[in-house]
JSON list of C-alpha atoms and ligand atoms in Angstrom, two decimals:
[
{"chain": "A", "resi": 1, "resn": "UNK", "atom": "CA", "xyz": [19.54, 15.63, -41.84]},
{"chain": "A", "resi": 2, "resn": "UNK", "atom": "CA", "xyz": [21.96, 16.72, -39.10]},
{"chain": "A", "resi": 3, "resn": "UNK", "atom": "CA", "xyz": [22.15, 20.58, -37.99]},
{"chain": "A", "resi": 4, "resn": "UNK", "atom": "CA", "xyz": [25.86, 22.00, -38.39]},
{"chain": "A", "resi": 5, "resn": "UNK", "atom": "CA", "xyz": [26.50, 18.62, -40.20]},
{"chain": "A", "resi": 6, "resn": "UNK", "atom": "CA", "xyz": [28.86, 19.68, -43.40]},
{"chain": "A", "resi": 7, "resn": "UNK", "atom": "CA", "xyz": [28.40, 16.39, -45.00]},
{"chain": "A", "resi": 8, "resn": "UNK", "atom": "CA", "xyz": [24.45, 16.63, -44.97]},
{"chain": "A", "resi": 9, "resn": "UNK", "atom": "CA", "xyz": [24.67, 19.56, -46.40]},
{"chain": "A", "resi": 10, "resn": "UNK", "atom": "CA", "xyz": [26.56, 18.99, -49.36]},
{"chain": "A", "resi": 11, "resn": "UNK", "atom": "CA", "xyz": [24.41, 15.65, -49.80]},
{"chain": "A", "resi": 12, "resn": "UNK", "atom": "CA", "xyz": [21.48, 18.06, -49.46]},
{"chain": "A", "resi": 13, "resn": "UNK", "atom": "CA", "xyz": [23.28, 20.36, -52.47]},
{"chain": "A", "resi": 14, "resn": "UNK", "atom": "CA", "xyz": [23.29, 22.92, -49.66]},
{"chain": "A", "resi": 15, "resn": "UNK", "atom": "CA", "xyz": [26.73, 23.24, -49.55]},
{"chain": "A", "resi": 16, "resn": "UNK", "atom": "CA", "xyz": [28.53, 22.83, -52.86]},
{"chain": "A", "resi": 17, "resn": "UNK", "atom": "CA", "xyz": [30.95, 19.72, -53.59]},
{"chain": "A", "resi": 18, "resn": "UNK", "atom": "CA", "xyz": [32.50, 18.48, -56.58]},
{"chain": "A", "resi": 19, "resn": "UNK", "atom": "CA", "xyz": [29.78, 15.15, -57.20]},
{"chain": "A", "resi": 20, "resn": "UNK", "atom": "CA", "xyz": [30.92, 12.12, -59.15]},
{"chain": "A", "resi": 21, "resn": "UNK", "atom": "CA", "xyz": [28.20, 10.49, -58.52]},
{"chain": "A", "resi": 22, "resn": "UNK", "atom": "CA", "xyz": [24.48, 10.08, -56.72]},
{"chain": "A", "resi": 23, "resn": "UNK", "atom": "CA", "xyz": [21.65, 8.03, -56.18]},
{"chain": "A", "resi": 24, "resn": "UNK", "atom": "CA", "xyz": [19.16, 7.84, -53.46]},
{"chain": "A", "resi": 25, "resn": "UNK", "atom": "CA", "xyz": [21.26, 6.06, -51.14]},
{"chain": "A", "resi": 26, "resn": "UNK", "atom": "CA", "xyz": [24.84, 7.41, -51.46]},
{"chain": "A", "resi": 27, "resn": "UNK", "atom": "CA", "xyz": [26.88, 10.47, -53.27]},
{"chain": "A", "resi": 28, "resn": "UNK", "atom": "CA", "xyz": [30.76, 10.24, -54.59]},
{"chain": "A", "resi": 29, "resn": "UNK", "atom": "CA", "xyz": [32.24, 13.66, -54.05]},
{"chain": "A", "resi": 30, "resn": "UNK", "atom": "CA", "xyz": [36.17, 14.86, -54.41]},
{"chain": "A", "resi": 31, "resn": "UNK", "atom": "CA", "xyz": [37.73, 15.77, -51.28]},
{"chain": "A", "resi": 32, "resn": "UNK", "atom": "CA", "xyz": [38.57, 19.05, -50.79]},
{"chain": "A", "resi": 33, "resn": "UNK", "atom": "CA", "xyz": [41.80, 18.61, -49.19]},
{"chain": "A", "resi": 34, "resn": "UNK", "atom": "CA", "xyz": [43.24, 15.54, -51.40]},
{"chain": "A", "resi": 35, "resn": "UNK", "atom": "CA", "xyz": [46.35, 13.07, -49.34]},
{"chain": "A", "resi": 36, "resn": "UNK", "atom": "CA", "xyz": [46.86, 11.10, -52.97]},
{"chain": "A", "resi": 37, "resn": "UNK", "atom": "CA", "xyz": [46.00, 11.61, -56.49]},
{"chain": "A", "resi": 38, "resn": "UNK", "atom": "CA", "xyz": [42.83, 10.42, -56.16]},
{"chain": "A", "resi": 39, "resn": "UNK", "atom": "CA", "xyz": [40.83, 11.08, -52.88]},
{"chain": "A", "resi": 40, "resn": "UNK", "atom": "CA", "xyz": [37.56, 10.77, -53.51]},
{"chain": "A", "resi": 41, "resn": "UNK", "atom": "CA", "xyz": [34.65, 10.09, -50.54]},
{"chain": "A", "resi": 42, "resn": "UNK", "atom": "CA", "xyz": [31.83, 7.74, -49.97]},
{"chain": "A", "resi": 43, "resn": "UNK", "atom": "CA", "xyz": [28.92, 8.97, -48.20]},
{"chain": "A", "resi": 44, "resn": "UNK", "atom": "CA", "xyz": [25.30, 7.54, -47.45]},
{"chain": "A", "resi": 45, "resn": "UNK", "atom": "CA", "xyz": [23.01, 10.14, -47.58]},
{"chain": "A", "resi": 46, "resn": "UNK", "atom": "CA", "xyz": [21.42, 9.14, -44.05]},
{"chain": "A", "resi": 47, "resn": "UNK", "atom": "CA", "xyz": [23.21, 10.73, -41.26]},
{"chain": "A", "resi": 48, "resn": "UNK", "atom": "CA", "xyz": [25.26, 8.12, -39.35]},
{"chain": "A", "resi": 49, "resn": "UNK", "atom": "CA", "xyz": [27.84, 9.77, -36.96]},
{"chain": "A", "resi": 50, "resn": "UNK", "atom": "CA", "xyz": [30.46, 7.11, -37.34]},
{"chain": "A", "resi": 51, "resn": "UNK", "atom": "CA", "xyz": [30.90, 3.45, -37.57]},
{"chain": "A", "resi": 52, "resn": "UNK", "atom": "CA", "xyz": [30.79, 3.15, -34.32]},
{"chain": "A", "resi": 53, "resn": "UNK", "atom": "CA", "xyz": [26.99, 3.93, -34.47]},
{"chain": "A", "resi": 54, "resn": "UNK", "atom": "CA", "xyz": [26.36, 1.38, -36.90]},
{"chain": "A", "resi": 55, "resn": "UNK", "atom": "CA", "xyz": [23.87, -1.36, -36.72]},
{"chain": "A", "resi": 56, "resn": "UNK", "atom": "CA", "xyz": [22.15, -4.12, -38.22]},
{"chain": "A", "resi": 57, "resn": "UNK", "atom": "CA", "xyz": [19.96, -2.39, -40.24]},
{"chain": "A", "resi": 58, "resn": "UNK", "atom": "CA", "xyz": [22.69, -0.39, -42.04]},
{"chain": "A", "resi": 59, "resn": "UNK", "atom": "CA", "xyz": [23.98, -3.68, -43.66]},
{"chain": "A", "resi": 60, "resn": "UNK", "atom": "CA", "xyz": [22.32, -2.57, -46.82]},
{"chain": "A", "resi": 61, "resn": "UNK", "atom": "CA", "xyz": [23.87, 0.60, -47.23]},
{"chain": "A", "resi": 62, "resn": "UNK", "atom": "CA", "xyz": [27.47, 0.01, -45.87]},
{"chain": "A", "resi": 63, "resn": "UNK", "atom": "CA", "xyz": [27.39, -2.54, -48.09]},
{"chain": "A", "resi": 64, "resn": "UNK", "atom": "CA", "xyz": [26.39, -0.56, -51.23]},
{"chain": "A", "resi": 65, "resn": "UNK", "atom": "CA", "xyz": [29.04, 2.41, -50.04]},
{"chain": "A", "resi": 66, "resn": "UNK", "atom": "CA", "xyz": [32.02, -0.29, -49.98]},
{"chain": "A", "resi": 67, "resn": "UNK", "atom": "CA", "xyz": [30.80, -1.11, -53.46]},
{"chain": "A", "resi": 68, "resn": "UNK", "atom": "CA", "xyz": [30.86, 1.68, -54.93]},
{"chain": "A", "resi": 69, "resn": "UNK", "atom": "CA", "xyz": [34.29, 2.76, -53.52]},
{"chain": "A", "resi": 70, "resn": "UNK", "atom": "CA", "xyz": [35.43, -0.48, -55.43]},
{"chain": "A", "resi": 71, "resn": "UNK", "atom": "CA", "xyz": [33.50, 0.73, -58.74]},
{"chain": "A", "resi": 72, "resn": "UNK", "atom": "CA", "xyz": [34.96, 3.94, -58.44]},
{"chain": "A", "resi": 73, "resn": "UNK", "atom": "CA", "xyz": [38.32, 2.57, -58.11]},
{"chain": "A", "resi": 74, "resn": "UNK", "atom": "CA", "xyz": [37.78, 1.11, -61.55]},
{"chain": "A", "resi": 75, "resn": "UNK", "atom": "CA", "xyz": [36.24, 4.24, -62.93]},
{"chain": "A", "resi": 76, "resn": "UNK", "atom": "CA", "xyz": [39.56, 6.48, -61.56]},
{"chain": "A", "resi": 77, "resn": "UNK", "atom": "CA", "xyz": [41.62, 3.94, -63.36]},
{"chain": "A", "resi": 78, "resn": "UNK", "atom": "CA", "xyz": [43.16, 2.66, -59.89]},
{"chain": "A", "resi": 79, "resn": "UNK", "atom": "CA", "xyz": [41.89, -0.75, -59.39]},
{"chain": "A", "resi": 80, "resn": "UNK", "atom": "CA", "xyz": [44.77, -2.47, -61.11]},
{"chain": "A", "resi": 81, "resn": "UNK", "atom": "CA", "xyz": [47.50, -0.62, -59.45]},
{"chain": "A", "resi": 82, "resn": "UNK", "atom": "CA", "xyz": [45.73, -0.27, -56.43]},
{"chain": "A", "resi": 83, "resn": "UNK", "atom": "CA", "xyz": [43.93, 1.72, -53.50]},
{"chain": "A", "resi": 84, "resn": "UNK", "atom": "CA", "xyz": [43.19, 2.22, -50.12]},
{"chain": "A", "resi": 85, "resn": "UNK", "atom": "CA", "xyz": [39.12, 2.04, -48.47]},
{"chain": "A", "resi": 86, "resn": "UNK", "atom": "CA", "xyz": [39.59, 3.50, -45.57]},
{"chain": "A", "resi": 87, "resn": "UNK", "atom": "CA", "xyz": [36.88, 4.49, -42.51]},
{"chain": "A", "resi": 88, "resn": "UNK", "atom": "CA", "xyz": [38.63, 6.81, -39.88]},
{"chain": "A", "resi": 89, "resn": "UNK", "atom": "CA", "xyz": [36.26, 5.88, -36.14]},
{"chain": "A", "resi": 90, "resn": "UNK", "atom": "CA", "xyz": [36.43, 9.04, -34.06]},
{"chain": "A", "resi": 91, "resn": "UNK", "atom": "CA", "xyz": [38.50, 11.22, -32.98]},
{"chain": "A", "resi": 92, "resn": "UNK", "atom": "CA", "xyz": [41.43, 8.58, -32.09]},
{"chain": "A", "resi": 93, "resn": "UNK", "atom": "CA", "xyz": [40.74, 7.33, -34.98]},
{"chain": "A", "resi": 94, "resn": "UNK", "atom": "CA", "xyz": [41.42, 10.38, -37.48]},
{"chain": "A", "resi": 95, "resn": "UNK", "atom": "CA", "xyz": [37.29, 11.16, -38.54]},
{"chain": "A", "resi": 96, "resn": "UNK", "atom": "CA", "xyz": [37.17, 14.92, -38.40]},
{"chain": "A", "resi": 97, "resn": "UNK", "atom": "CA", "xyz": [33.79, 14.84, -40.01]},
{"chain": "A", "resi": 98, "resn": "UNK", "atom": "CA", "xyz": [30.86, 12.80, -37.98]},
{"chain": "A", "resi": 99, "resn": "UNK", "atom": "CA", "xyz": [28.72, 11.59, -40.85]},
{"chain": "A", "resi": 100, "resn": "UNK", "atom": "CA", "xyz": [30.43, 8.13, -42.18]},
{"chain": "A", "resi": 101, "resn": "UNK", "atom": "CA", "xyz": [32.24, 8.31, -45.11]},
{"chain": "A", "resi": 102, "resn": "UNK", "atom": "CA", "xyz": [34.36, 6.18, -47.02]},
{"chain": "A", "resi": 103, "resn": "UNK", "atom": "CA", "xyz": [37.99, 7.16, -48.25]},
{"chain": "A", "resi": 104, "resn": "UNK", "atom": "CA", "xyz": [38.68, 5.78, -51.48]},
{"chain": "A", "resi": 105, "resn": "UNK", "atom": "CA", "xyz": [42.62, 6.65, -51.80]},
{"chain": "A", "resi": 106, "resn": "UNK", "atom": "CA", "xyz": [45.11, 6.17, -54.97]},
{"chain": "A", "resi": 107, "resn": "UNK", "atom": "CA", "xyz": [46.75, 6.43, -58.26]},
{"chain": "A", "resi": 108, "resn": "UNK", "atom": "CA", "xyz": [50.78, 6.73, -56.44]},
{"chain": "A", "resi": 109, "resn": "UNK", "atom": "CA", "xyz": [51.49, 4.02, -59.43]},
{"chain": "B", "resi": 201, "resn": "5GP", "atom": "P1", "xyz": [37.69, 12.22, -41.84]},
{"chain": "B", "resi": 201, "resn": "5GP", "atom": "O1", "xyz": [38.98, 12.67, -41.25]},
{"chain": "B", "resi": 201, "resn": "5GP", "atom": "O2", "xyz": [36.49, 12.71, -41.06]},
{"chain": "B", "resi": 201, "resn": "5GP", "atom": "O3", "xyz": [37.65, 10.74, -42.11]},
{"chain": "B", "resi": 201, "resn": "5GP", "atom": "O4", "xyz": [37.63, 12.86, -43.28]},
{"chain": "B", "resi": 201, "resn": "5GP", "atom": "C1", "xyz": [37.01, 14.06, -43.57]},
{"chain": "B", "resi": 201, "resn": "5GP", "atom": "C2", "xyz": [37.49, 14.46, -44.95]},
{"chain": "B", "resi": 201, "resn": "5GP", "atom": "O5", "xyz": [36.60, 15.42, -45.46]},
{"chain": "B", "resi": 201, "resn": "5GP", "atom": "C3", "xyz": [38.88, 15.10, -44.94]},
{"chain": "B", "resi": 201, "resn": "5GP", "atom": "O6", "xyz": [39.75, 14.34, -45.77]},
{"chain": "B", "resi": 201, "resn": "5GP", "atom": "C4", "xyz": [38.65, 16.52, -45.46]},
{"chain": "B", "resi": 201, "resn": "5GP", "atom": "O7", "xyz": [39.65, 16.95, -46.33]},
{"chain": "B", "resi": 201, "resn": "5GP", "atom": "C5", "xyz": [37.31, 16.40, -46.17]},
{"chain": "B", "resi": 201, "resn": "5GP", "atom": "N1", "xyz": [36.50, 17.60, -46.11]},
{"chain": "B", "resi": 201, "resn": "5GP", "atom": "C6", "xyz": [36.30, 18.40, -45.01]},
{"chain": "B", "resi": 201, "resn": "5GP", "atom": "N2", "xyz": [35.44, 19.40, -45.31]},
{"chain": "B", "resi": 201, "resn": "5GP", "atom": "C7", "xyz": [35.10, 19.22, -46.61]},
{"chain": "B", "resi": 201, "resn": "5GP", "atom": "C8", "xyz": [34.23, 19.93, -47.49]},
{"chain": "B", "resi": 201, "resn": "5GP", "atom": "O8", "xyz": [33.62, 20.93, -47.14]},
{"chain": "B", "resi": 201, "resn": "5GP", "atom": "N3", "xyz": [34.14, 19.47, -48.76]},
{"chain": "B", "resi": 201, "resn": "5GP", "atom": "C9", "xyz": [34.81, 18.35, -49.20]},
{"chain": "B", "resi": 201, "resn": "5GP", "atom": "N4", "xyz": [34.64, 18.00, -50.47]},
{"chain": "B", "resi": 201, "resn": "5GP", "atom": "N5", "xyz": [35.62, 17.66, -48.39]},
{"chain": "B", "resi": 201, "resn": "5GP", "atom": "C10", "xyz": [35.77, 18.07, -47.11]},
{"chain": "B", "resi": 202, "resn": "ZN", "atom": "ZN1", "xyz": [25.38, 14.26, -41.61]}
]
């Protein structure tokens, strides 16, 4: 848990989110601000500022967010007409939020 961190907060239930799913490794929660029909985002619930900062030993759970991103897709009904998984790196990179996180973008068509 990272002070002044939004994102451990709402996986901590401190701060309220709209969940679509949890387990001990990851939560699926709405974004607030949506950019396409369905926005939803992919967090672990260890604090890992960005991909940049990720290592060997995070295999495991990148792994298991990209999954579920792709599982969600299927649950939002998007997988056949298709989505976007999407990691913003940094500030040049368009992460606004340090704590990785997933974008799992669709439903256009
Ligand atoms: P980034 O630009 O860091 O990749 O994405 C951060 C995302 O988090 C943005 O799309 C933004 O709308 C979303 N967001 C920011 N604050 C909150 C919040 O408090 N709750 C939720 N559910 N989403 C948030
Ligand atoms: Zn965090």
């Amino acid at each position: 848990m990272e002070r002044g961190c939004i994102f451990c907060q709402i996986v901590s239930g401190e701060k309220p989110a709209d969940f679509l799913y949890q387990d001990q490794s990851l939560v699926v929660f709405k974004d607030i601000y949506p950019h396409a029909p369905v926005h939803l985002l992919i967090a672990p619930r260890r604090h890992i500022r960005s991909i940049n900062e990720v290592t060997e030993q995070d295999k495991e759970i990148i792994s298991q967010v990209i999954l579920k991103g792709k599982e969600m897709a299927k649950e939002q009904g998007v997988a056949k007409s298709g989505y976007k998984l999407l990691f913003n790196v940094e500030q040049g990179g368009g992460q606004v939020i340090f704590h990785v996180h997933l974008h799992l973008l669709g439903g256009w068509r």
